[in-house]
Amino acid sequence: MRNKHGLVRLGLVALLMAGLGACGTGANGAASHPGNDGRGTGTSGQGAPPHQDGVFGLRSGVRHVTQQTTTGTRPHLVTTCTPATRQVKHTNRSGRSKKTWYTTEHYQDCRKTARGTETYRRVIRPERWCVKLDDVNGDPKKDAAWYRVTSTTYHQALGADARARLRFTPTGTGC
């Protein structure tokens, strides 16, 4: 009886694997759905780069957006400790007898309490480096596209001529 259940279970597993295998990949190991290359869409709503491989085009402009901060206040937290005690139960078993006794344990009960306020620097706008491209990826219709880049890429673009051809991997879109 046990062997029949094992054979049925093995047959169901084989059938399930065959069905899932047909949905996953094609004959050459590529994804069977058109347009699905396994990399995802790349859009996260946070200005994700449109191309993982990078972009190229003609330098149209550069922009450095400085970091903007302001002062803020928050409660100043101080750790205050008070001595405290607790009862600890001990038991010892020896054969049928059980002996129980209690001891008092001393410890520090510490808590954070607000005492006054403190000031700190709060970032309102983070620092950004941007490059503006024309003829993005060879398409003359894609002009004036801003891309966020690293500081190194920004300084390379800043040193390049006005309509120089640039190739870089952006960290985001827009500026």
mmCIF file with all atom_site columns, C-alpha atoms in Angstrom, residues 32-145:
data_model
loop_
_atom_site.group_PDB
_atom_site.id
_atom_site.type_symbol
_atom_site.label_atom_id
_atom_site.label_alt_id
_atom_site.label_comp_id
_atom_site.label_asym_id
_atom_site.label_entity_id
_atom_site.label_seq_id
_atom_site.pdbx_PDB_ins_code
_atom_site.Cartn_x
_atom_site.Cartn_y
_atom_site.Cartn_z
_atom_site.occupancy
_atom_site.B_iso_or_equiv
_atom_site.pdbx_formal_charge
_atom_site.auth_seq_id
_atom_site.auth_comp_id
_atom_site.auth_asym_id
_atom_site.auth_atom_id
_atom_site.pdbx_PDB_model_num
ATOM 1   C CA . SER A 1 32  ? 9.485  32.414 -23.339 1.00 0.00 ? 32  SER A CA 1
ATOM 2   C CA . HIS A 1 33  ? 7.560  35.672 -22.929 1.00 0.00 ? 33  HIS A CA 1
ATOM 3   C CA . PRO A 1 34  ? 8.444  38.359 -25.482 1.00 0.00 ? 34  PRO A CA 1
ATOM 4   C CA . GLY A 1 35  ? 10.098 41.410 -23.997 1.00 0.00 ? 35  GLY A CA 1
ATOM 5   C CA . ASN A 1 36  ? 10.947 39.626 -20.755 1.00 0.00 ? 36  ASN A CA 1
ATOM 6   C CA . ASP A 1 37  ? 14.704 39.381 -20.451 1.00 0.00 ? 37  ASP A CA 1
ATOM 7   C CA . GLY A 1 38  ? 14.701 38.776 -16.683 1.00 0.00 ? 38  GLY A CA 1
ATOM 8   C CA . ARG A 1 39  ? 16.070 42.222 -15.782 1.00 0.00 ? 39  ARG A CA 1
ATOM 9   C CA . GLY A 1 40  ? 12.791 43.827 -14.692 1.00 0.00 ? 40  GLY A CA 1
ATOM 10  C CA . THR A 1 41  ? 11.510 47.208 -15.753 1.00 0.00 ? 41  THR A CA 1
ATOM 11  C CA . GLY A 1 42  ? 14.063 49.329 -13.905 1.00 0.00 ? 42  GLY A CA 1
ATOM 12  C CA . THR A 1 43  ? 11.494 51.876 -12.739 1.00 0.00 ? 43  THR A CA 1
ATOM 13  C CA . SER A 1 44  ? 11.231 52.518 -9.047  1.00 0.00 ? 44  SER A CA 1
ATOM 14  C CA . GLY A 1 45  ? 9.673  55.965 -8.898  1.00 0.00 ? 45  GLY A CA 1
ATOM 15  C CA . GLN A 1 46  ? 12.907 57.375 -7.450  1.00 0.00 ? 46  GLN A CA 1
ATOM 16  C CA . GLY A 1 47  ? 14.402 58.477 -10.776 1.00 0.00 ? 47  GLY A CA 1
ATOM 17  C CA . ALA A 1 48  ? 15.882 55.106 -11.688 1.00 0.00 ? 48  ALA A CA 1
ATOM 18  C CA . PRO A 1 49  ? 18.252 55.035 -14.645 1.00 0.00 ? 49  PRO A CA 1
ATOM 19  C CA . PRO A 1 50  ? 16.446 54.358 -17.920 1.00 0.00 ? 50  PRO A CA 1
ATOM 20  C CA . HIS A 1 51  ? 19.310 52.215 -19.266 1.00 0.00 ? 51  HIS A CA 1
ATOM 21  C CA . GLN A 1 52  ? 21.403 49.851 -17.203 1.00 0.00 ? 52  GLN A CA 1
ATOM 22  C CA . ASP A 1 53  ? 24.184 49.909 -19.816 1.00 0.00 ? 53  ASP A CA 1
ATOM 23  C CA . GLY A 1 54  ? 24.467 53.702 -19.848 1.00 0.00 ? 54  GLY A CA 1
ATOM 24  C CA . VAL A 1 55  ? 23.527 56.556 -22.120 1.00 0.00 ? 55  VAL A CA 1
ATOM 25  C CA . PHE A 1 56  ? 25.409 58.633 -24.659 1.00 0.00 ? 56  PHE A CA 1
ATOM 26  C CA . GLY A 1 57  ? 24.789 61.893 -26.409 1.00 0.00 ? 57  GLY A CA 1
ATOM 27  C CA . LEU A 1 58  ? 25.992 65.434 -26.912 1.00 0.00 ? 58  LEU A CA 1
ATOM 28  C CA . ARG A 1 59  ? 26.721 67.570 -23.850 1.00 0.00 ? 59  ARG A CA 1
ATOM 29  C CA . SER A 1 60  ? 24.168 70.340 -23.633 1.00 0.00 ? 60  SER A CA 1
ATOM 30  C CA . GLY A 1 61  ? 24.746 71.535 -20.083 1.00 0.00 ? 61  GLY A CA 1
ATOM 31  C CA . VAL A 1 62  ? 25.739 70.700 -16.534 1.00 0.00 ? 62  VAL A CA 1
ATOM 32  C CA . ARG A 1 63  ? 24.195 71.660 -13.225 1.00 0.00 ? 63  ARG A CA 1
ATOM 33  C CA . HIS A 1 64  ? 25.311 71.320 -9.615  1.00 0.00 ? 64  HIS A CA 1
ATOM 34  C CA . VAL A 1 65  ? 22.506 71.531 -7.057  1.00 0.00 ? 65  VAL A CA 1
ATOM 35  C CA . THR A 1 66  ? 23.999 72.258 -3.651  1.00 0.00 ? 66  THR A CA 1
ATOM 36  C CA . GLN A 1 67  ? 22.866 70.646 -0.459  1.00 0.00 ? 67  GLN A CA 1
ATOM 37  C CA . GLN A 1 68  ? 20.400 72.752 1.508   1.00 0.00 ? 68  GLN A CA 1
ATOM 38  C CA . THR A 1 69  ? 20.121 72.375 5.276   1.00 0.00 ? 69  THR A CA 1
ATOM 39  C CA . THR A 1 70  ? 18.348 74.074 8.112   1.00 0.00 ? 70  THR A CA 1
ATOM 40  C CA . THR A 1 71  ? 18.525 73.892 11.862  1.00 0.00 ? 71  THR A CA 1
ATOM 41  C CA . GLY A 1 72  ? 15.999 71.803 13.698  1.00 0.00 ? 72  GLY A CA 1
ATOM 42  C CA . THR A 1 73  ? 15.307 71.131 17.348  1.00 0.00 ? 73  THR A CA 1
ATOM 43  C CA . ARG A 1 74  ? 14.558 67.860 19.055  1.00 0.00 ? 74  ARG A CA 1
ATOM 44  C CA . PRO A 1 75  ? 14.300 66.724 22.663  1.00 0.00 ? 75  PRO A CA 1
ATOM 45  C CA . HIS A 1 76  ? 17.638 66.060 24.330  1.00 0.00 ? 76  HIS A CA 1
ATOM 46  C CA . LEU A 1 77  ? 17.522 62.522 25.712  1.00 0.00 ? 77  LEU A CA 1
ATOM 47  C CA . VAL A 1 78  ? 19.441 61.726 28.883  1.00 0.00 ? 78  VAL A CA 1
ATOM 48  C CA . THR A 1 79  ? 19.918 58.265 30.345  1.00 0.00 ? 79  THR A CA 1
ATOM 49  C CA . THR A 1 80  ? 18.797 58.150 33.955  1.00 0.00 ? 80  THR A CA 1
ATOM 50  C CA . CYS A 1 81  ? 19.333 55.055 36.075  1.00 0.00 ? 81  CYS A CA 1
ATOM 51  C CA . THR A 1 82  ? 17.799 54.134 39.400  1.00 0.00 ? 82  THR A CA 1
ATOM 52  C CA . PRO A 1 83  ? 18.729 51.176 41.579  1.00 0.00 ? 83  PRO A CA 1
ATOM 53  C CA . ALA A 1 84  ? 16.154 48.398 41.658  1.00 0.00 ? 84  ALA A CA 1
ATOM 54  C CA . THR A 1 85  ? 15.750 44.868 42.987  1.00 0.00 ? 85  THR A CA 1
ATOM 55  C CA . ARG A 1 86  ? 13.921 41.758 41.875  1.00 0.00 ? 86  ARG A CA 1
ATOM 56  C CA . GLN A 1 87  ? 13.216 38.377 43.420  1.00 0.00 ? 87  GLN A CA 1
ATOM 57  C CA . VAL A 1 88  ? 14.891 35.413 41.726  1.00 0.00 ? 88  VAL A CA 1
ATOM 58  C CA . LYS A 1 89  ? 13.517 31.885 42.248  1.00 0.00 ? 89  LYS A CA 1
ATOM 59  C CA . HIS A 1 90  ? 15.984 28.989 42.553  1.00 0.00 ? 90  HIS A CA 1
ATOM 60  C CA . THR A 1 91  ? 15.107 25.298 42.626  1.00 0.00 ? 91  THR A CA 1
ATOM 61  C CA . ASN A 1 92  ? 17.234 22.238 43.294  1.00 0.00 ? 92  ASN A CA 1
ATOM 62  C CA . ARG A 1 93  ? 15.990 18.700 42.719  1.00 0.00 ? 93  ARG A CA 1
ATOM 63  C CA . SER A 1 94  ? 17.567 15.689 44.298  1.00 0.00 ? 94  SER A CA 1
ATOM 64  C CA . GLY A 1 95  ? 15.651 12.460 43.792  1.00 0.00 ? 95  GLY A CA 1
ATOM 65  C CA . ARG A 1 96  ? 12.087 13.003 44.983  1.00 0.00 ? 96  ARG A CA 1
ATOM 66  C CA . SER A 1 97  ? 12.748 16.106 47.022  1.00 0.00 ? 97  SER A CA 1
ATOM 67  C CA . LYS A 1 98  ? 12.680 19.609 45.612  1.00 0.00 ? 98  LYS A CA 1
ATOM 68  C CA . LYS A 1 99  ? 14.161 22.583 47.421  1.00 0.00 ? 99  LYS A CA 1
ATOM 69  C CA . THR A 1 100 ? 13.115 26.129 46.447  1.00 0.00 ? 100 THR A CA 1
ATOM 70  C CA . TRP A 1 101 ? 14.591 29.398 47.690  1.00 0.00 ? 101 TRP A CA 1
ATOM 71  C CA . TYR A 1 102 ? 14.518 33.038 46.648  1.00 0.00 ? 102 TYR A CA 1
ATOM 72  C CA . THR A 1 103 ? 17.273 35.615 46.479  1.00 0.00 ? 103 THR A CA 1
ATOM 73  C CA . THR A 1 104 ? 17.177 39.333 45.911  1.00 0.00 ? 104 THR A CA 1
ATOM 74  C CA . GLU A 1 105 ? 19.069 40.581 42.863  1.00 0.00 ? 105 GLU A CA 1
ATOM 75  C CA . HIS A 1 106 ? 20.187 44.210 42.580  1.00 0.00 ? 106 HIS A CA 1
ATOM 76  C CA . TYR A 1 107 ? 20.345 45.904 39.168  1.00 0.00 ? 107 TYR A CA 1
ATOM 77  C CA . GLN A 1 108 ? 20.155 49.342 37.519  1.00 0.00 ? 108 GLN A CA 1
ATOM 78  C CA . ASP A 1 109 ? 16.861 50.307 35.855  1.00 0.00 ? 109 ASP A CA 1
ATOM 79  C CA . CYS A 1 110 ? 17.905 52.732 33.080  1.00 0.00 ? 110 CYS A CA 1
ATOM 80  C CA . ARG A 1 111 ? 15.600 54.789 30.851  1.00 0.00 ? 111 ARG A CA 1
ATOM 81  C CA . LYS A 1 112 ? 16.019 57.622 28.390  1.00 0.00 ? 112 LYS A CA 1
ATOM 82  C CA . THR A 1 113 ? 14.192 60.753 29.504  1.00 0.00 ? 113 THR A CA 1
ATOM 83  C CA . ALA A 1 114 ? 13.824 64.085 27.737  1.00 0.00 ? 114 ALA A CA 1
ATOM 84  C CA . ARG A 1 115 ? 15.658 66.939 29.387  1.00 0.00 ? 115 ARG A CA 1
ATOM 85  C CA . GLY A 1 116 ? 15.659 70.157 27.397  1.00 0.00 ? 116 GLY A CA 1
ATOM 86  C CA . THR A 1 117 ? 16.164 70.440 23.629  1.00 0.00 ? 117 THR A CA 1
ATOM 87  C CA . GLU A 1 118 ? 19.104 70.211 21.253  1.00 0.00 ? 118 GLU A CA 1
ATOM 88  C CA . THR A 1 119 ? 19.668 71.690 17.797  1.00 0.00 ? 119 THR A CA 1
ATOM 89  C CA . TYR A 1 120 ? 20.891 69.744 14.779  1.00 0.00 ? 120 TYR A CA 1
ATOM 90  C CA . ARG A 1 121 ? 21.375 70.220 11.015  1.00 0.00 ? 121 ARG A CA 1
ATOM 91  C CA . ARG A 1 122 ? 18.508 68.809 8.948   1.00 0.00 ? 122 ARG A CA 1
ATOM 92  C CA . VAL A 1 123 ? 18.963 68.169 5.200   1.00 0.00 ? 123 VAL A CA 1
ATOM 93  C CA . ILE A 1 124 ? 16.138 69.709 3.162   1.00 0.00 ? 124 ILE A CA 1
ATOM 94  C CA . ARG A 1 125 ? 17.635 69.066 -0.286  1.00 0.00 ? 125 ARG A CA 1
ATOM 95  C CA . PRO A 1 126 ? 20.459 66.593 -0.964  1.00 0.00 ? 126 PRO A CA 1
ATOM 96  C CA . GLU A 1 127 ? 23.414 67.505 -3.153  1.00 0.00 ? 127 GLU A CA 1
ATOM 97  C CA . ARG A 1 128 ? 23.030 66.497 -6.821  1.00 0.00 ? 128 ARG A CA 1
ATOM 98  C CA . TRP A 1 129 ? 25.210 66.590 -9.914  1.00 0.00 ? 129 TRP A CA 1
ATOM 99  C CA . CYS A 1 130 ? 23.405 66.628 -13.278 1.00 0.00 ? 130 CYS A CA 1
ATOM 100 C CA . VAL A 1 131 ? 24.321 66.494 -16.965 1.00 0.00 ? 131 VAL A CA 1
ATOM 101 C CA . LYS A 1 132 ? 22.010 67.543 -19.819 1.00 0.00 ? 132 LYS A CA 1
ATOM 102 C CA . LEU A 1 133 ? 22.286 65.586 -23.090 1.00 0.00 ? 133 LEU A CA 1
ATOM 103 C CA . ASP A 1 134 ? 21.032 66.119 -26.634 1.00 0.00 ? 134 ASP A CA 1
ATOM 104 C CA . ASP A 1 135 ? 20.604 63.296 -29.187 1.00 0.00 ? 135 ASP A CA 1
ATOM 105 C CA . VAL A 1 136 ? 20.277 60.748 -26.383 1.00 0.00 ? 136 VAL A CA 1
ATOM 106 C CA . ASN A 1 137 ? 21.427 57.306 -27.576 1.00 0.00 ? 137 ASN A CA 1
ATOM 107 C CA . GLY A 1 138 ? 21.648 58.585 -31.149 1.00 0.00 ? 138 GLY A CA 1
ATOM 108 C CA . ASP A 1 139 ? 18.005 59.705 -31.364 1.00 0.00 ? 139 ASP A CA 1
ATOM 109 C CA . PRO A 1 140 ? 17.863 63.331 -32.591 1.00 0.00 ? 140 PRO A CA 1
ATOM 110 C CA . LYS A 1 141 ? 14.317 63.684 -31.207 1.00 0.00 ? 141 LYS A CA 1
ATOM 111 C CA . LYS A 1 142 ? 15.504 63.126 -27.624 1.00 0.00 ? 142 LYS A CA 1
ATOM 112 C CA . ASP A 1 143 ? 16.961 66.477 -26.660 1.00 0.00 ? 143 ASP A CA 1
ATOM 113 C CA . ALA A 1 144 ? 17.423 68.298 -23.351 1.00 0.00 ? 144 ALA A CA 1
ATOM 114 C CA . ALA A 1 145 ? 17.325 65.170 -21.175 1.00 0.00 ? 145 ALA A CA 1
#
